[in-house]
Short mmCIF file of C-alpha atoms in Angstrom, two decimals:
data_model
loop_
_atom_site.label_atom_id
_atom_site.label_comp_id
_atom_site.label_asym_id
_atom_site.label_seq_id
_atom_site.Cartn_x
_atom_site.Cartn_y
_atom_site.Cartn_z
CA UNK A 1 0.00 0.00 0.00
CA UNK A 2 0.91 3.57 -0.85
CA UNK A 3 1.96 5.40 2.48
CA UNK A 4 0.24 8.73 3.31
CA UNK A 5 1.06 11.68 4.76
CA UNK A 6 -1.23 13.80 7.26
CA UNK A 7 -1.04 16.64 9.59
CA UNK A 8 -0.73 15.22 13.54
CA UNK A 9 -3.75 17.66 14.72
CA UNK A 10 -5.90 20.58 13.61
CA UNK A 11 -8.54 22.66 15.04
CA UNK A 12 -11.57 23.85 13.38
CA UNK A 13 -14.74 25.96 14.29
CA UNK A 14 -18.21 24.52 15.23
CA UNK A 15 -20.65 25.33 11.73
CA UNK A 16 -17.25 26.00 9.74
CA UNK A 17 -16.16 23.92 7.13
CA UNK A 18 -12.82 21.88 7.75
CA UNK A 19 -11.03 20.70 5.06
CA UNK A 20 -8.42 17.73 6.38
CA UNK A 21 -5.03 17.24 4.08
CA UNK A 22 -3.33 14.12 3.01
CA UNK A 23 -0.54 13.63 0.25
CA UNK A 24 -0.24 10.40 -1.25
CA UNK A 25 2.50 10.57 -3.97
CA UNK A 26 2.95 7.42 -4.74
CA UNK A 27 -0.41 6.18 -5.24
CA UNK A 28 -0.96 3.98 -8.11
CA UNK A 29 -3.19 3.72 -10.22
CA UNK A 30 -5.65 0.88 -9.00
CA UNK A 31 -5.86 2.06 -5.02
CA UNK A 32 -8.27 3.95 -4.07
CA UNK A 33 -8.27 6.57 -1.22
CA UNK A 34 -10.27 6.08 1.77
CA UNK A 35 -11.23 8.09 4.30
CA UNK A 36 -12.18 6.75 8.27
CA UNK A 37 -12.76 8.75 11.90
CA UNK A 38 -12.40 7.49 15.01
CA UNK A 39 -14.43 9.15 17.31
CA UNK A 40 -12.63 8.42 21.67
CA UNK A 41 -13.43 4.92 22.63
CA UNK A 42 -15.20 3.73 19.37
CA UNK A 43 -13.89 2.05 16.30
CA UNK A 44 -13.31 3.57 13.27
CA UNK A 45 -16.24 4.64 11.32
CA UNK A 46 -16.58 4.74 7.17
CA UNK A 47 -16.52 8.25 6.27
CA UNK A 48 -15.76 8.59 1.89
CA UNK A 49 -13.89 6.49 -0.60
CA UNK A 50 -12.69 8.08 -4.28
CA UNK A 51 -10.55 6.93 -7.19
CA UNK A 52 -10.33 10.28 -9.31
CA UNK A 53 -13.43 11.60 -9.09
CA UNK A 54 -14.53 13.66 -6.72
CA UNK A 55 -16.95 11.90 -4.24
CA UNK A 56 -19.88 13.64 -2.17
CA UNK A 57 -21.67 11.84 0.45
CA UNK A 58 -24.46 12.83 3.64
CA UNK A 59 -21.11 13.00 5.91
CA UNK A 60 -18.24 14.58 3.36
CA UNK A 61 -16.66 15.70 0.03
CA UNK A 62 -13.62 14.27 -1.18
CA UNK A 63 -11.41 16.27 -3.56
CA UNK A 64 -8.60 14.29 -5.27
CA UNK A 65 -6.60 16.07 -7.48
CA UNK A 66 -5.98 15.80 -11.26
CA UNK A 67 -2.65 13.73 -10.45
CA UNK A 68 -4.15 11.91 -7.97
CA UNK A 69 -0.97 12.81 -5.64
CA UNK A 70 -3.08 14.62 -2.91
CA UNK A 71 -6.79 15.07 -1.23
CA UNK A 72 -8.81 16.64 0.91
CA UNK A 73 -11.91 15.48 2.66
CA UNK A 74 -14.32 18.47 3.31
CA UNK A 75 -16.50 18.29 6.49
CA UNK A 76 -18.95 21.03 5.12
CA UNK A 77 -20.89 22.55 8.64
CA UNK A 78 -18.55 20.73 11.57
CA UNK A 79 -20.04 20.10 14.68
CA UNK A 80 -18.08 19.24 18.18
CA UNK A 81 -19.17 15.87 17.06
CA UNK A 82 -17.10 15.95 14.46
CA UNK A 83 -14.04 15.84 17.09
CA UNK A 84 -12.41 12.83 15.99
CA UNK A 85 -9.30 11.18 14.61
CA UNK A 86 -9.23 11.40 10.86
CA UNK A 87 -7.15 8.21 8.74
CA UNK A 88 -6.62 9.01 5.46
CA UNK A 89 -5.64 5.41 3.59
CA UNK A 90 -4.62 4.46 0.00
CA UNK A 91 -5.90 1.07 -1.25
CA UNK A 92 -6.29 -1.70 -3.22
CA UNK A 93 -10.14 -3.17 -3.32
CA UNK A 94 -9.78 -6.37 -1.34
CA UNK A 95 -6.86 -5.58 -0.03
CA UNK A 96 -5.66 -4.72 3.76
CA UNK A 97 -6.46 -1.56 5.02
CA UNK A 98 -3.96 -0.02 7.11
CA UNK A 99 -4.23 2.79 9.32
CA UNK A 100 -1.50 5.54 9.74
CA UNK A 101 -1.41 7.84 12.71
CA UNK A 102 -4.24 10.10 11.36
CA UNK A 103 -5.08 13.77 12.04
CA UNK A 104 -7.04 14.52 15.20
CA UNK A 105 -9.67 17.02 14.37
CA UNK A 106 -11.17 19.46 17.41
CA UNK A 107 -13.97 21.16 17.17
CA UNK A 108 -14.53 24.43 18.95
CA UNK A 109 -17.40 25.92 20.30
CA UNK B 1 -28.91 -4.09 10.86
CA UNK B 2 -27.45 -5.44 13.72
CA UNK B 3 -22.90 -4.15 13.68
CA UNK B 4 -20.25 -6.04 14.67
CA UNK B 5 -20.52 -7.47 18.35
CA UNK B 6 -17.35 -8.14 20.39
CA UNK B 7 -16.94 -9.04 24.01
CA UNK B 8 -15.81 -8.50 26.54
CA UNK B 9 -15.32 -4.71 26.30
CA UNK B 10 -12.96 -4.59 28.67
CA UNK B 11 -10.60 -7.40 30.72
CA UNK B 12 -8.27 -7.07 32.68
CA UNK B 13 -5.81 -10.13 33.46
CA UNK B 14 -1.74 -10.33 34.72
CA UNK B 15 1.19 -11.14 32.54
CA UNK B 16 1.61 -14.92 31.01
CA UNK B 17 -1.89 -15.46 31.57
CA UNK B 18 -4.45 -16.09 28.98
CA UNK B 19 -6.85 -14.12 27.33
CA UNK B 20 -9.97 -14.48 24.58
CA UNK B 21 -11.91 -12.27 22.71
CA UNK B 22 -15.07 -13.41 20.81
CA UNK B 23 -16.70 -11.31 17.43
CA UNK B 24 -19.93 -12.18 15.60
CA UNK B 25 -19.35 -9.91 12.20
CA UNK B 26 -22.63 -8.48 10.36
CA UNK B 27 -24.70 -11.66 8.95
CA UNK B 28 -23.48 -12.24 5.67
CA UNK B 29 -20.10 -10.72 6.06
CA UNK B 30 -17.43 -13.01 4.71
CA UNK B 31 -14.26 -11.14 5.04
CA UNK B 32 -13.56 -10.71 9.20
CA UNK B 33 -10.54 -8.78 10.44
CA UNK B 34 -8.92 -8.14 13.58
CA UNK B 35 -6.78 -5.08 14.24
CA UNK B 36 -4.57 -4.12 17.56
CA UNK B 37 -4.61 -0.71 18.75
CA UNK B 38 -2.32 0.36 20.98
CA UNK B 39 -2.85 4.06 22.65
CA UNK B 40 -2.24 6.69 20.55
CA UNK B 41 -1.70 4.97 17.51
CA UNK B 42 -3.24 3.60 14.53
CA UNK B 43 -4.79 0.55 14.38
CA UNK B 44 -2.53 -2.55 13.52
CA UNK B 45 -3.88 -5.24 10.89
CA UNK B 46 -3.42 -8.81 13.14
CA UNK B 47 -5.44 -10.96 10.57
CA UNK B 48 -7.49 -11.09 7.65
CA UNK B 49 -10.08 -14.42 7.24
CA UNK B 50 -12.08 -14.79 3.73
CA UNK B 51 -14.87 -17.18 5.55
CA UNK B 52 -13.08 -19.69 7.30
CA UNK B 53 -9.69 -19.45 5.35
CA UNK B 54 -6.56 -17.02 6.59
CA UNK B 55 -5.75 -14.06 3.80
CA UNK B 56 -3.16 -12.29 5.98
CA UNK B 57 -1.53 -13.07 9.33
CA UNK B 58 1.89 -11.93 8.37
CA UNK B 59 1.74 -9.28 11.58
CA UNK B 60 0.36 -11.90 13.91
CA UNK B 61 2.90 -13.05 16.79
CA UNK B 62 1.99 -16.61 16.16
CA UNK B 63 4.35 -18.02 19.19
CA UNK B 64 1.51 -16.23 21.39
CA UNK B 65 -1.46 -15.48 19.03
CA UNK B 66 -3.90 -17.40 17.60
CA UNK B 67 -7.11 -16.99 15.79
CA UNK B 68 -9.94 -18.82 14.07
CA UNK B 69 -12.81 -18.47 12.53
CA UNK B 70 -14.59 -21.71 12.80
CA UNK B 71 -18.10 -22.22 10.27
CA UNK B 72 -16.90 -18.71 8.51
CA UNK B 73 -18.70 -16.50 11.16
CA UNK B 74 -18.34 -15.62 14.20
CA UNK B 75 -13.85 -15.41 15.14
CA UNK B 76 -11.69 -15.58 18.43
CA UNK B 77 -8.43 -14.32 19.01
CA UNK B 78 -6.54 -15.86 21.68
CA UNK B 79 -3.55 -14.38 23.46
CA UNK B 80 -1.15 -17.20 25.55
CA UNK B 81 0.50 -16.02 27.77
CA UNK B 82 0.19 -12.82 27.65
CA UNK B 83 3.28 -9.51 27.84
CA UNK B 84 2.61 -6.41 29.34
CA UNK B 85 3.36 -4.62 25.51
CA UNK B 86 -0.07 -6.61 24.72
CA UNK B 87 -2.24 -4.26 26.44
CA UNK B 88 -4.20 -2.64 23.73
CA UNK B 89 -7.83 -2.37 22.36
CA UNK B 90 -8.70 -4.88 20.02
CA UNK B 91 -10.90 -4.13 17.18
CA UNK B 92 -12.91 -6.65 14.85
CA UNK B 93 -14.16 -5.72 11.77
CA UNK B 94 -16.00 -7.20 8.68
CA UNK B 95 -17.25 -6.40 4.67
CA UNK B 96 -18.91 -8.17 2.03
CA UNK B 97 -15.45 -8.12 0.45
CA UNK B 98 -13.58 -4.95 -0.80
CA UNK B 99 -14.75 -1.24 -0.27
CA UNK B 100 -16.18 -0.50 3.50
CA UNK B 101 -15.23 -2.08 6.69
CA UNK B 102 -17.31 -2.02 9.34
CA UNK B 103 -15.62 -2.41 12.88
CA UNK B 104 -17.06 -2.84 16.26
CA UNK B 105 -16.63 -1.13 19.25
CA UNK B 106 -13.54 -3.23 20.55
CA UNK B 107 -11.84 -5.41 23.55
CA UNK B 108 -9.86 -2.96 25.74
CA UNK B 109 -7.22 -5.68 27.30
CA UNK B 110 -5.04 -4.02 30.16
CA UNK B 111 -1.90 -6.94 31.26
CA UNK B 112 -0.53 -5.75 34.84
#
């Protein structure tokens, strides 16, 4: 699996939009990125998935670019429930997912 | 639609002894998984099952972990004995195969 790259933390503003990072430069061309949250004491939760295209969803955008070499998952209105760890993962369908160290997202009142 | 169940949530046992954790996947799931999460980091694939038959265990200690998955549903993961650096939450997760994984809410093991 491709590795990816995120910022360790980030703090956003309750009914702003947050837009969470990730480079992936050496993606190839059958993975797929994913996104997942962790929310304290659950397990991770499905957020998004995209190959190029950007992807919409009831929780989040994703915005890959043309290259494929970066993204951004878009929480559009985030709430303090939003406050989570964020994984950002490149992967094959079928294949293992595996989880980097993620970007933990606070939301502020 | 009923998630992924795991038990216990929590256990809490001294070193070299034995532990077991139990998961019942989402009905129809054939691909289980089982990840280690140790505090503050990501979660660690263990091992992957497609029904009853191993994908990936290649990050399994197998001289103190095992797992099956007997019937291709519901899984156990066994740790004998047990080391302190085992403390962790354990996570099960399934999928129809490919795209989303759905994971339960864990097995927080503590070793003193």
């Amino acid at each position: 699996d491709a590795k990816t790259t995120q910022p360790p933390s980030m703090d956003c503003a309750e009914g702003r939009a947050a837009n969470l990072p990730c480079n992936h430069s050496t993606i190839s061309g059958n993975e797929y990125v994913y996104w997942y949250r962790q929310i304290h004491s659950q397990g991770p939760q499905y957020i998004i998935h995209g190959l190029k295209n950007n992807e919409t969803n009831e929780m989040a955008s994703l915005i890959i670019t043309e290259d494929r070499k970066s993204s951004t998952l878009i929480l559009p209105h985030a709430t303090l429930r939003d406050t989570a760890v964020y994984y950002c993962i490149v992967r094959q369908n079928d294949y293992k997912l595996s989880f980097g160290a993620g970007t933990t997202v606070t939301v502020r009142a | 639609e009923a998630g992924v169940a795991q038990s216990p949530r929590y256990k809490i046992i001294e070193k070299r002894q034995s532990v077991a954790f139990w998961c019942n996947p989402i009905s129809g799931h054939a691909t289980l998984y089982w990840y280690q999460q140790i505090l503050g980091q990501g979660p660690k694939l263990l091992i992957q099952f497609q029904n009853n038959g191993v994908v990936d265990d290649s990050q399994l200690p197998k001289d103190r972990f095992s797992a099956e998955r007997l019937k291709g549903v519901d899984s156990t993961l066994k740790i004998q004995p047990a080391k302190l650096e085992d403390s962790a939450v354990y996570l099960c997760a399934s999928s129809l195969g490919g795209g989303e994984l759905f994971f339960g809410e864990g097995s927080r093991l503590t070793v003193l």
